PDB file of C-alpha atoms in Angstrom:
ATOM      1  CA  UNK J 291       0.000   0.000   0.000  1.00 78.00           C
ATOM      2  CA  UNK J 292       1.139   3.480  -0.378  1.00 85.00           C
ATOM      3  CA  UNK J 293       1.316   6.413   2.040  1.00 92.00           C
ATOM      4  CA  UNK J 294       2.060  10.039   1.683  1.00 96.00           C
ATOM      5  CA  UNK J 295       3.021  12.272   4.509  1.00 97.00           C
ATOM      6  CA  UNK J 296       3.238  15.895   4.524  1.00 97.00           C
ATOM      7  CA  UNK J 297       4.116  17.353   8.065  1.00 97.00           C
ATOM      8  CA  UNK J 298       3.717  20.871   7.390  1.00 97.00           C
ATOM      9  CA  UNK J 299      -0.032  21.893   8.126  1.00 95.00           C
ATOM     10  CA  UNK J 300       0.910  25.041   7.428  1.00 96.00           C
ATOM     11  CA  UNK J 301       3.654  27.620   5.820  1.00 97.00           C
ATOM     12  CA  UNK J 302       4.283  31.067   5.062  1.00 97.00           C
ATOM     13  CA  UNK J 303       6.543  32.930   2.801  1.00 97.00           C
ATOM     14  CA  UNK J 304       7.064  36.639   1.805  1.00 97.00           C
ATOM     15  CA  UNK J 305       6.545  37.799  -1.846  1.00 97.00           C
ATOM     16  CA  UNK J 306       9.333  36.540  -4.315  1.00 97.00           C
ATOM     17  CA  UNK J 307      10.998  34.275  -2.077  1.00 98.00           C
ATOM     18  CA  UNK J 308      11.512  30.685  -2.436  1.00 98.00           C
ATOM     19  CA  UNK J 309       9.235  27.978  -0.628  1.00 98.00           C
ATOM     20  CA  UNK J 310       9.714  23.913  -0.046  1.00 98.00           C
ATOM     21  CA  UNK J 311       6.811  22.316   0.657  1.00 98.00           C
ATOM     22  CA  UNK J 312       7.961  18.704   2.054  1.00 98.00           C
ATOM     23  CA  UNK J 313       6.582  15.451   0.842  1.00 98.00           C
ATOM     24  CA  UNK J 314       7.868  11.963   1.744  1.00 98.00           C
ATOM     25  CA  UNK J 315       6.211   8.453   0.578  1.00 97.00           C
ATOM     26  CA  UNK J 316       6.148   4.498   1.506  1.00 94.00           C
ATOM     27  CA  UNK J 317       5.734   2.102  -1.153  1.00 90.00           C
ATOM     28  CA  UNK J 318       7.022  -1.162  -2.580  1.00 87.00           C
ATOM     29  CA  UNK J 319       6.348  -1.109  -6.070  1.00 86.00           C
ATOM     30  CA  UNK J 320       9.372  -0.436  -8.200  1.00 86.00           C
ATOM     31  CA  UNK J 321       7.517   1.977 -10.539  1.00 87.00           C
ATOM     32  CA  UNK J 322       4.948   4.704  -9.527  1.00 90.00           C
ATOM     33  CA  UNK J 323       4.461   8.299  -9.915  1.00 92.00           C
ATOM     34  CA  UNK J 324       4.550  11.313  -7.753  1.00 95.00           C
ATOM     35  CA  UNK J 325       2.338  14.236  -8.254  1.00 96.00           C
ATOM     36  CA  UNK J 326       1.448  17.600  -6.770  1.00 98.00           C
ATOM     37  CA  UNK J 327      -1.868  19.476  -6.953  1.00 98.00           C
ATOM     38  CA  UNK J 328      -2.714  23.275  -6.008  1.00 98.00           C
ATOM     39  CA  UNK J 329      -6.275  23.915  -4.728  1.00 97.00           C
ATOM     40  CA  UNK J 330      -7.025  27.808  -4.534  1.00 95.00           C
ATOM     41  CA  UNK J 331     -10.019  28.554  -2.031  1.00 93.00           C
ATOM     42  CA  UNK J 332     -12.363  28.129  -5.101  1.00 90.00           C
ATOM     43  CA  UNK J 333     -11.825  24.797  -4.668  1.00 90.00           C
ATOM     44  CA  UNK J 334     -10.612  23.401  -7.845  1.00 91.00           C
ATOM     45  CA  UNK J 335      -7.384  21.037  -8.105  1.00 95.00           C
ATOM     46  CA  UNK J 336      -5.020  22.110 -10.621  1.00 95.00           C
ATOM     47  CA  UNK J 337      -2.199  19.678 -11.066  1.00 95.00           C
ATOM     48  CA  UNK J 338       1.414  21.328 -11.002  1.00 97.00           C
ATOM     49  CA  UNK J 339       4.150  18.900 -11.694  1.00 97.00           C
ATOM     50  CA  UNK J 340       5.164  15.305 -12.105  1.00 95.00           C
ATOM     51  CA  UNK J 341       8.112  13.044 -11.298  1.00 95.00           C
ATOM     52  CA  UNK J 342       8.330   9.099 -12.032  1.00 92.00           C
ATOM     53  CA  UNK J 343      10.493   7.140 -10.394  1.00 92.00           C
ATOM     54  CA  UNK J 344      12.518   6.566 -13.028  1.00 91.00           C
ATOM     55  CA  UNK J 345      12.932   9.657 -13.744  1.00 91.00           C
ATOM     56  CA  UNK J 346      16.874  10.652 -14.179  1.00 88.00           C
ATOM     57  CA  UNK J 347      16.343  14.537 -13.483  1.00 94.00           C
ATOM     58  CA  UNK J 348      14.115  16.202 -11.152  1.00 95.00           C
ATOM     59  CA  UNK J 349      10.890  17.736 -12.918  1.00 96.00           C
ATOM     60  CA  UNK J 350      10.110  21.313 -13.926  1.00 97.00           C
ATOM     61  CA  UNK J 351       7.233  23.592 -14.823  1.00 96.00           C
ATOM     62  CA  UNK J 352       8.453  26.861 -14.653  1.00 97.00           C
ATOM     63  CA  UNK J 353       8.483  28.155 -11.248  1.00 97.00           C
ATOM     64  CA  UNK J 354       7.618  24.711  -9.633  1.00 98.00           C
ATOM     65  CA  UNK J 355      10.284  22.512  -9.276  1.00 97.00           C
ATOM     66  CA  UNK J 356      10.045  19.170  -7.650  1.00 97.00           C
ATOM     67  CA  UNK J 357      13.023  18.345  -5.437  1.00 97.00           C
ATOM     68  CA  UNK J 358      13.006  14.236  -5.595  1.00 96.00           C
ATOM     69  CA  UNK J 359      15.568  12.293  -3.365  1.00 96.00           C
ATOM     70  CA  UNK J 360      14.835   8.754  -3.994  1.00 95.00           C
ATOM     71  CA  UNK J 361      16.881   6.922  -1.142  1.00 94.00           C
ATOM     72  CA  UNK J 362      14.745   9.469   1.473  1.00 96.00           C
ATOM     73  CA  UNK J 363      11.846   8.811  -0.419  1.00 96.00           C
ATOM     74  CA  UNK J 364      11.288  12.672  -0.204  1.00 97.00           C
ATOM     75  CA  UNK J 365       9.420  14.418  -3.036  1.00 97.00           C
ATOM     76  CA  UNK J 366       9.286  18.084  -2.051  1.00 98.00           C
ATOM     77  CA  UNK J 367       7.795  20.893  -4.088  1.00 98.00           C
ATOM     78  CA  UNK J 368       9.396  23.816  -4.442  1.00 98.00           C
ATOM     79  CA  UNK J 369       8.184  27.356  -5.502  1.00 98.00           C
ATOM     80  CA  UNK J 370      10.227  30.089  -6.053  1.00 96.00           C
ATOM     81  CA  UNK J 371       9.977  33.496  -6.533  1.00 96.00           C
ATOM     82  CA  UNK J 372       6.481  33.365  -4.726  1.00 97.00           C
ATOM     83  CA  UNK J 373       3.264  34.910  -5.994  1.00 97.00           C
ATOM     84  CA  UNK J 374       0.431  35.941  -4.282  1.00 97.00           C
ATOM     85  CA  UNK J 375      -1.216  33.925  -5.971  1.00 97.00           C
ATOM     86  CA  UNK J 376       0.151  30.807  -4.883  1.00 98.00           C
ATOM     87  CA  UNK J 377      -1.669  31.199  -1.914  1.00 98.00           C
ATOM     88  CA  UNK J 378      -3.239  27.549  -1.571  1.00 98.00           C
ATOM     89  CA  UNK J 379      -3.420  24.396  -0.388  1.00 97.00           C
ATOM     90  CA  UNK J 380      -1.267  22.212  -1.677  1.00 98.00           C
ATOM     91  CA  UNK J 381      -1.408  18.228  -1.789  1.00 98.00           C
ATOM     92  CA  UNK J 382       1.225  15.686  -2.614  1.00 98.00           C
ATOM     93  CA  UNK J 383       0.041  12.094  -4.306  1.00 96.00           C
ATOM     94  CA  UNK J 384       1.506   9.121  -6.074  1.00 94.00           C
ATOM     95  CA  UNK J 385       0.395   6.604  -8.067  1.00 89.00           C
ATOM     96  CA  UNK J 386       1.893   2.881  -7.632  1.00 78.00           C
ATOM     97  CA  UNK J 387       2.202   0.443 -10.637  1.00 65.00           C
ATOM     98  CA  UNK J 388       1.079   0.679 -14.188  1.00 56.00           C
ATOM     99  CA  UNK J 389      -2.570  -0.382 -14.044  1.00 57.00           C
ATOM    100  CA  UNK J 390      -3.770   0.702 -10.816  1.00 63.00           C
ATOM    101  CA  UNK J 391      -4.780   4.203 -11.852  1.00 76.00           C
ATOM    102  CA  UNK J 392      -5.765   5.936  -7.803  1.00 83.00           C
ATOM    103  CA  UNK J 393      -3.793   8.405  -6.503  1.00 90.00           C
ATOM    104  CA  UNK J 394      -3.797   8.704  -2.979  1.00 93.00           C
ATOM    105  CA  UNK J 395      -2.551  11.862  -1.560  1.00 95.00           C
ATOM    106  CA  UNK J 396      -1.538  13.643   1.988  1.00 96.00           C
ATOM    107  CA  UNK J 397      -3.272  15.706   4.047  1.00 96.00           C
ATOM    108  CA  UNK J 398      -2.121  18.922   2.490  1.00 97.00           C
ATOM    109  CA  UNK J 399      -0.026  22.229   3.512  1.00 97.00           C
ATOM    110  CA  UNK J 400      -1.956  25.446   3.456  1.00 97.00           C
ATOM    111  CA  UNK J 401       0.695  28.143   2.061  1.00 98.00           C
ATOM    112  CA  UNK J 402       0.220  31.816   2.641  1.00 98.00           C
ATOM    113  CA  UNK J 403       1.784  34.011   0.672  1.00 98.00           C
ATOM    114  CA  UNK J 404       2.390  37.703   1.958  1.00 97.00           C
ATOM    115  CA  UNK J 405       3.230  40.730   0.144  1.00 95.00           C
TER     116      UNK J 405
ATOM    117  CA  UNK I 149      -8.760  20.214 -22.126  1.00 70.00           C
ATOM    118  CA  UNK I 150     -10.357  17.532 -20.060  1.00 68.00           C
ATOM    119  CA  UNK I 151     -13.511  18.823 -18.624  1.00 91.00           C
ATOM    120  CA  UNK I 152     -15.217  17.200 -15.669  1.00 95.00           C
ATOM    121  CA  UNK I 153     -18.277  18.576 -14.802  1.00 96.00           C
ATOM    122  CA  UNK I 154     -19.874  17.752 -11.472  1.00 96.00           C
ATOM    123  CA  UNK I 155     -24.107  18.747 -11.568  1.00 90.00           C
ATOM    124  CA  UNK I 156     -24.111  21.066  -8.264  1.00 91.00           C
ATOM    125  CA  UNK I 157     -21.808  22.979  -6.074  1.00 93.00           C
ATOM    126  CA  UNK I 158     -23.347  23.164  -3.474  1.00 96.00           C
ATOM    127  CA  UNK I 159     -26.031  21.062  -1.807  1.00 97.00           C
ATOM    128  CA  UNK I 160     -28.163  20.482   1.766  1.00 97.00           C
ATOM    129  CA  UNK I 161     -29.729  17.299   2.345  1.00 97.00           C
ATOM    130  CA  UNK I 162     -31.615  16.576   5.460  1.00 98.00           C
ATOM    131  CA  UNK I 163     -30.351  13.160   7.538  1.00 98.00           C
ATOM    132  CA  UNK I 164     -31.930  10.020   6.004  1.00 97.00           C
ATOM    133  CA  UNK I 165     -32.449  11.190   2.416  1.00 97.00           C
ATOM    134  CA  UNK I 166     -30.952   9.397  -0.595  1.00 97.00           C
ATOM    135  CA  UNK I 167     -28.485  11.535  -2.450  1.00 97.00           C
ATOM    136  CA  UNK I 168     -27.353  11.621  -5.889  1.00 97.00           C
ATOM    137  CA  UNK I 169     -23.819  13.298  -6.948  1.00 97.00           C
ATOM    138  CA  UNK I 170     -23.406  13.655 -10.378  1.00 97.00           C
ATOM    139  CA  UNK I 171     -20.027  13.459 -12.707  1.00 97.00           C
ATOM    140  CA  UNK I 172     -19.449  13.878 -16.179  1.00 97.00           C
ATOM    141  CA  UNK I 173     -16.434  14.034 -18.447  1.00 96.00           C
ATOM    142  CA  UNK I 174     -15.836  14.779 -22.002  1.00 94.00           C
ATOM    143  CA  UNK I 175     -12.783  12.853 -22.640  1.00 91.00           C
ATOM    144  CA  UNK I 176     -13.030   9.405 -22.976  1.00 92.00           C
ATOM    145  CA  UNK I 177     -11.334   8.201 -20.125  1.00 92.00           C
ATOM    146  CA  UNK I 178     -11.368   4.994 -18.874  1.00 90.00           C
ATOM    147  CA  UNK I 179     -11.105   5.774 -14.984  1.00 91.00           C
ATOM    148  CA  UNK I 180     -13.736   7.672 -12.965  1.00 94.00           C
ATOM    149  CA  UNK I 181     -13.171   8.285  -8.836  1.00 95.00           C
ATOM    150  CA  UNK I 182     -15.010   9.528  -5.798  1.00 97.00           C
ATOM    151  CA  UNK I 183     -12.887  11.711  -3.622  1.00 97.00           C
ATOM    152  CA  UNK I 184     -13.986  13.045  -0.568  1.00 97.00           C
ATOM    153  CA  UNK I 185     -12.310  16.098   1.121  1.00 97.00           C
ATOM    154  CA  UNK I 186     -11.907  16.891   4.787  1.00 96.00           C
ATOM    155  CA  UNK I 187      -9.752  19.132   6.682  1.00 92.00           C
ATOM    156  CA  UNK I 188      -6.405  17.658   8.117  1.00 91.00           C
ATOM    157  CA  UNK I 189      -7.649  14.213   6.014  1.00 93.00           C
ATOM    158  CA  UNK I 190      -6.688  14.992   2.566  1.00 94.00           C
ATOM    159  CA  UNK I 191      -8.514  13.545   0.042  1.00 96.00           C
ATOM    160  CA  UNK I 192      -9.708  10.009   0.806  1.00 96.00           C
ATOM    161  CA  UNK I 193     -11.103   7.946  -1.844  1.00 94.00           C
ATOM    162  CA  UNK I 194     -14.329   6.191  -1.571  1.00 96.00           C
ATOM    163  CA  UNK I 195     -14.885   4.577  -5.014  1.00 96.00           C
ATOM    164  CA  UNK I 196     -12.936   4.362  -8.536  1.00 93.00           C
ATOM    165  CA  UNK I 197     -14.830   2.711 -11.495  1.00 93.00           C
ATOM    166  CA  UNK I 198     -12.286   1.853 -14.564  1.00 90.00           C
ATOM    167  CA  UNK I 199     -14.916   0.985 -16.872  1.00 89.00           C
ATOM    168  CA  UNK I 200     -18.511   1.014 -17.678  1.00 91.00           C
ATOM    169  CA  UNK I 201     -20.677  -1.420 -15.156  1.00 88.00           C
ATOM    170  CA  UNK I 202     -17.320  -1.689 -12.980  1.00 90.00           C
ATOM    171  CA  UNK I 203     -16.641  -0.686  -9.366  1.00 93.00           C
ATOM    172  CA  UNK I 204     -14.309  -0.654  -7.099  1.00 92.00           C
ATOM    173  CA  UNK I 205     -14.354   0.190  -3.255  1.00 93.00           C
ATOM    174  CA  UNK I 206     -11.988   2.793  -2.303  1.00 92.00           C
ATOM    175  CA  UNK I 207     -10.410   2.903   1.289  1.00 91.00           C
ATOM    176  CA  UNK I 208     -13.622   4.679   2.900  1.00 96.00           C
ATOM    177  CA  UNK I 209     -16.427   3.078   0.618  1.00 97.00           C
ATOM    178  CA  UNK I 210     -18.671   2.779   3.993  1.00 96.00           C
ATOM    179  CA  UNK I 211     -22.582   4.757   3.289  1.00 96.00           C
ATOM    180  CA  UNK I 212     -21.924   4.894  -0.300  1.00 98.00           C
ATOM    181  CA  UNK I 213     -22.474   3.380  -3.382  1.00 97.00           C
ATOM    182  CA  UNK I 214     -21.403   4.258  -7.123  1.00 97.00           C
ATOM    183  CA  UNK I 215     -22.736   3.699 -10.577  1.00 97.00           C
ATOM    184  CA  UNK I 216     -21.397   3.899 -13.510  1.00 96.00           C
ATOM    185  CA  UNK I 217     -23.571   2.709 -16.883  1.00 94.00           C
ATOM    186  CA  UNK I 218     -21.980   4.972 -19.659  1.00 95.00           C
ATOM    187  CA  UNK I 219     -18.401   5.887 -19.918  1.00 95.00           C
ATOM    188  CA  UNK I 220     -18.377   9.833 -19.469  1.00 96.00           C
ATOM    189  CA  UNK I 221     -20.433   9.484 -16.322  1.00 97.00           C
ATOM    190  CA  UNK I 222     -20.298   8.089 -12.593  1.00 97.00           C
ATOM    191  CA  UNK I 223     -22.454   8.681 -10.000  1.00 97.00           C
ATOM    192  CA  UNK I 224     -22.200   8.776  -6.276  1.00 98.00           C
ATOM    193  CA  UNK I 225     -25.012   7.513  -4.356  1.00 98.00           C
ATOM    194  CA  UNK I 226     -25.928   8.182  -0.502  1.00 97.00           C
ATOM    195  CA  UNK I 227     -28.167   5.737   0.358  1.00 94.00           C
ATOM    196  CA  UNK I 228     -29.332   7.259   3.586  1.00 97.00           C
ATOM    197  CA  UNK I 229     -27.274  10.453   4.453  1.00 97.00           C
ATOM    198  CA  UNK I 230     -26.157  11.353   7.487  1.00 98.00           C
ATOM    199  CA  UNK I 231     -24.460  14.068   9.287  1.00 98.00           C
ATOM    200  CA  UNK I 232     -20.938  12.582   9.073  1.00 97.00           C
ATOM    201  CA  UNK I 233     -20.882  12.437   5.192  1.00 98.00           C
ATOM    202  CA  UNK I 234     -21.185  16.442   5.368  1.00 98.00           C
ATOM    203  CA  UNK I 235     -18.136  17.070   3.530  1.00 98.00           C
ATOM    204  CA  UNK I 236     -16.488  17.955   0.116  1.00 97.00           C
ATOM    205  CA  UNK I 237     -16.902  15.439  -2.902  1.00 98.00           C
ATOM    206  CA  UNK I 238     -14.758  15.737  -5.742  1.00 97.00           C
ATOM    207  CA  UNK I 239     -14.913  13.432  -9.018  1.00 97.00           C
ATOM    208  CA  UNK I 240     -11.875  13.078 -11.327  1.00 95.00           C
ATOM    209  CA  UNK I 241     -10.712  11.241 -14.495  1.00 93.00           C
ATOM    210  CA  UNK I 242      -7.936   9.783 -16.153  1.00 90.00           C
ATOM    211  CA  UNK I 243      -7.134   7.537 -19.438  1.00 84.00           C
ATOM    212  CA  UNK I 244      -4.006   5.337 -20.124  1.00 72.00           C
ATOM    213  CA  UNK I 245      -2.766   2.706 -17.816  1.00 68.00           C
ATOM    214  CA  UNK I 246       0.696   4.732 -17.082  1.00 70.00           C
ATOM    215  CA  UNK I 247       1.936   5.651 -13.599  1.00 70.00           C
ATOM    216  CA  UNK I 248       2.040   9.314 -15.651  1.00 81.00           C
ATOM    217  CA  UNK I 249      -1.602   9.895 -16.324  1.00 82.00           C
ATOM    218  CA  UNK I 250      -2.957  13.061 -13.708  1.00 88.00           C
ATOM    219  CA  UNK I 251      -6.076  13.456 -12.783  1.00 91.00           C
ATOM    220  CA  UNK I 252      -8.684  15.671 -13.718  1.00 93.00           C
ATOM    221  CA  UNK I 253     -10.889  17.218 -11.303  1.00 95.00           C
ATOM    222  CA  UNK I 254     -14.423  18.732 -10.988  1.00 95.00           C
ATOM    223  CA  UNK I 255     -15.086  21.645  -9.201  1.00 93.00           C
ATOM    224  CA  UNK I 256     -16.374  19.561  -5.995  1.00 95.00           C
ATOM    225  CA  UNK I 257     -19.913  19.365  -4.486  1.00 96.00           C
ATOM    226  CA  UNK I 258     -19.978  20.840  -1.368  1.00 96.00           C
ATOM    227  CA  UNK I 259     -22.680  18.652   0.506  1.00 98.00           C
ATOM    228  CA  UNK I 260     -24.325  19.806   4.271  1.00 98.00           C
ATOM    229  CA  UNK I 261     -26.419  17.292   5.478  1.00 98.00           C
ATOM    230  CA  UNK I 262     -28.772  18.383   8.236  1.00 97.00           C
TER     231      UNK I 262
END
């Protein structure tokens, strides 16, 4: 079974500074997939960034970055050059093996961005 | 882009009525889920259908049912609602059988039940 943990229930960061939002994962498949999702406080989930495990470089989308240490089994987001606009919730997930097509995500950090 | 379209936003049901949460996507995909949203839980997942007429349970599948008899849509089902199922629902979709495939979300149903 998998299990994502994220420990921070909270964060805040000033305007156009850099943010990690942890993530770290259990599993025991050999292939699976780690995602991250933004949800704004209109509720809808807007998927950010991926990284598979076999990945050989960490992902990018522009200002998201996903920081992926394999041995920790740590998959932390990070943000830089904040927005306000990034203010959000913020939810880790992964997906195990080919086939099984759930995510199953963490309980979320709430990041607050301030000008 | 993928649209999943979930029939209310908000909703108030009274305790004991049977309640229907709809979910409809335009893009042919294969795999249809019930989320459920609560604060400090995440999202849990209550059902996941990966084709028409199939079901399976999620990890909280407990008070609820699914059904799913066309491809673009999947319906949750309360069969007798009750205050502890007041909560956020959210549907999403995917296609392909890859560990990349992300989901696509609705907009959630906000449900109160009385």
């Amino acid at each position: 079974a998998q299990k994502i943990t994220q420990t921070q229930p909270g964060m805040f960061v000033q305007e156009k500074e850099a943010v990690t939002l942890d993530c770290t994962y259990d599993t025991s498949d050999p292939s699976y997939g780690l995602f991250w999702y933004k949800q704004p406080s209109s509720g809808e989930m807007i998927f950010l960034i991926y990284q598979g495990s076999y990945d050989q470089q960490n992902a990018t989308e522009g200002r998201y970055s996903l920081n992926f240490q394999k041995a920790r089994k740590s998959a932390n987001l990070v943000i830089s050059a904040s927005q306000l606009g990034d203010s959000a919730m913020y939810f880790c997930a992964m997906r195990g093996q080919p086939g099984f097509q759930k995510l199953v995500f963490g309980t979320g950090t709430r990041l607050l961005v301030s000008p | 882009d993928v649209k999943v379209t979930q029939s209310s936003r908000y909703l108030v049901k009274r305790t004991g009525e049977k309640v229907f949460l709809e979910c409809v996507q335009d893009m042919d995909h294969e795999n249809m889920f019930w989320y459920r949203q609560d604060p400090g839980l995440g999202l849990r997942l209550i059902y996941f259908s990966y084709d028409v007429k199939m079901k399976e349970k999620g990890d909280i599948p407990e008070g609820y049912s699914v059904s799913r008899e066309k491809k673009e849509r999947f319906s949750l089902i309360l069969e007798s609602a009750s205050t502890n199922q007041t909560s956020m629902y959210l549907c999403a979709s995917t296609g392909g059988d890859s560990t990349y495939s992300p989901l696509h979300f609705g907009n959630g149903t906000r449900l109160t039940v009385t």
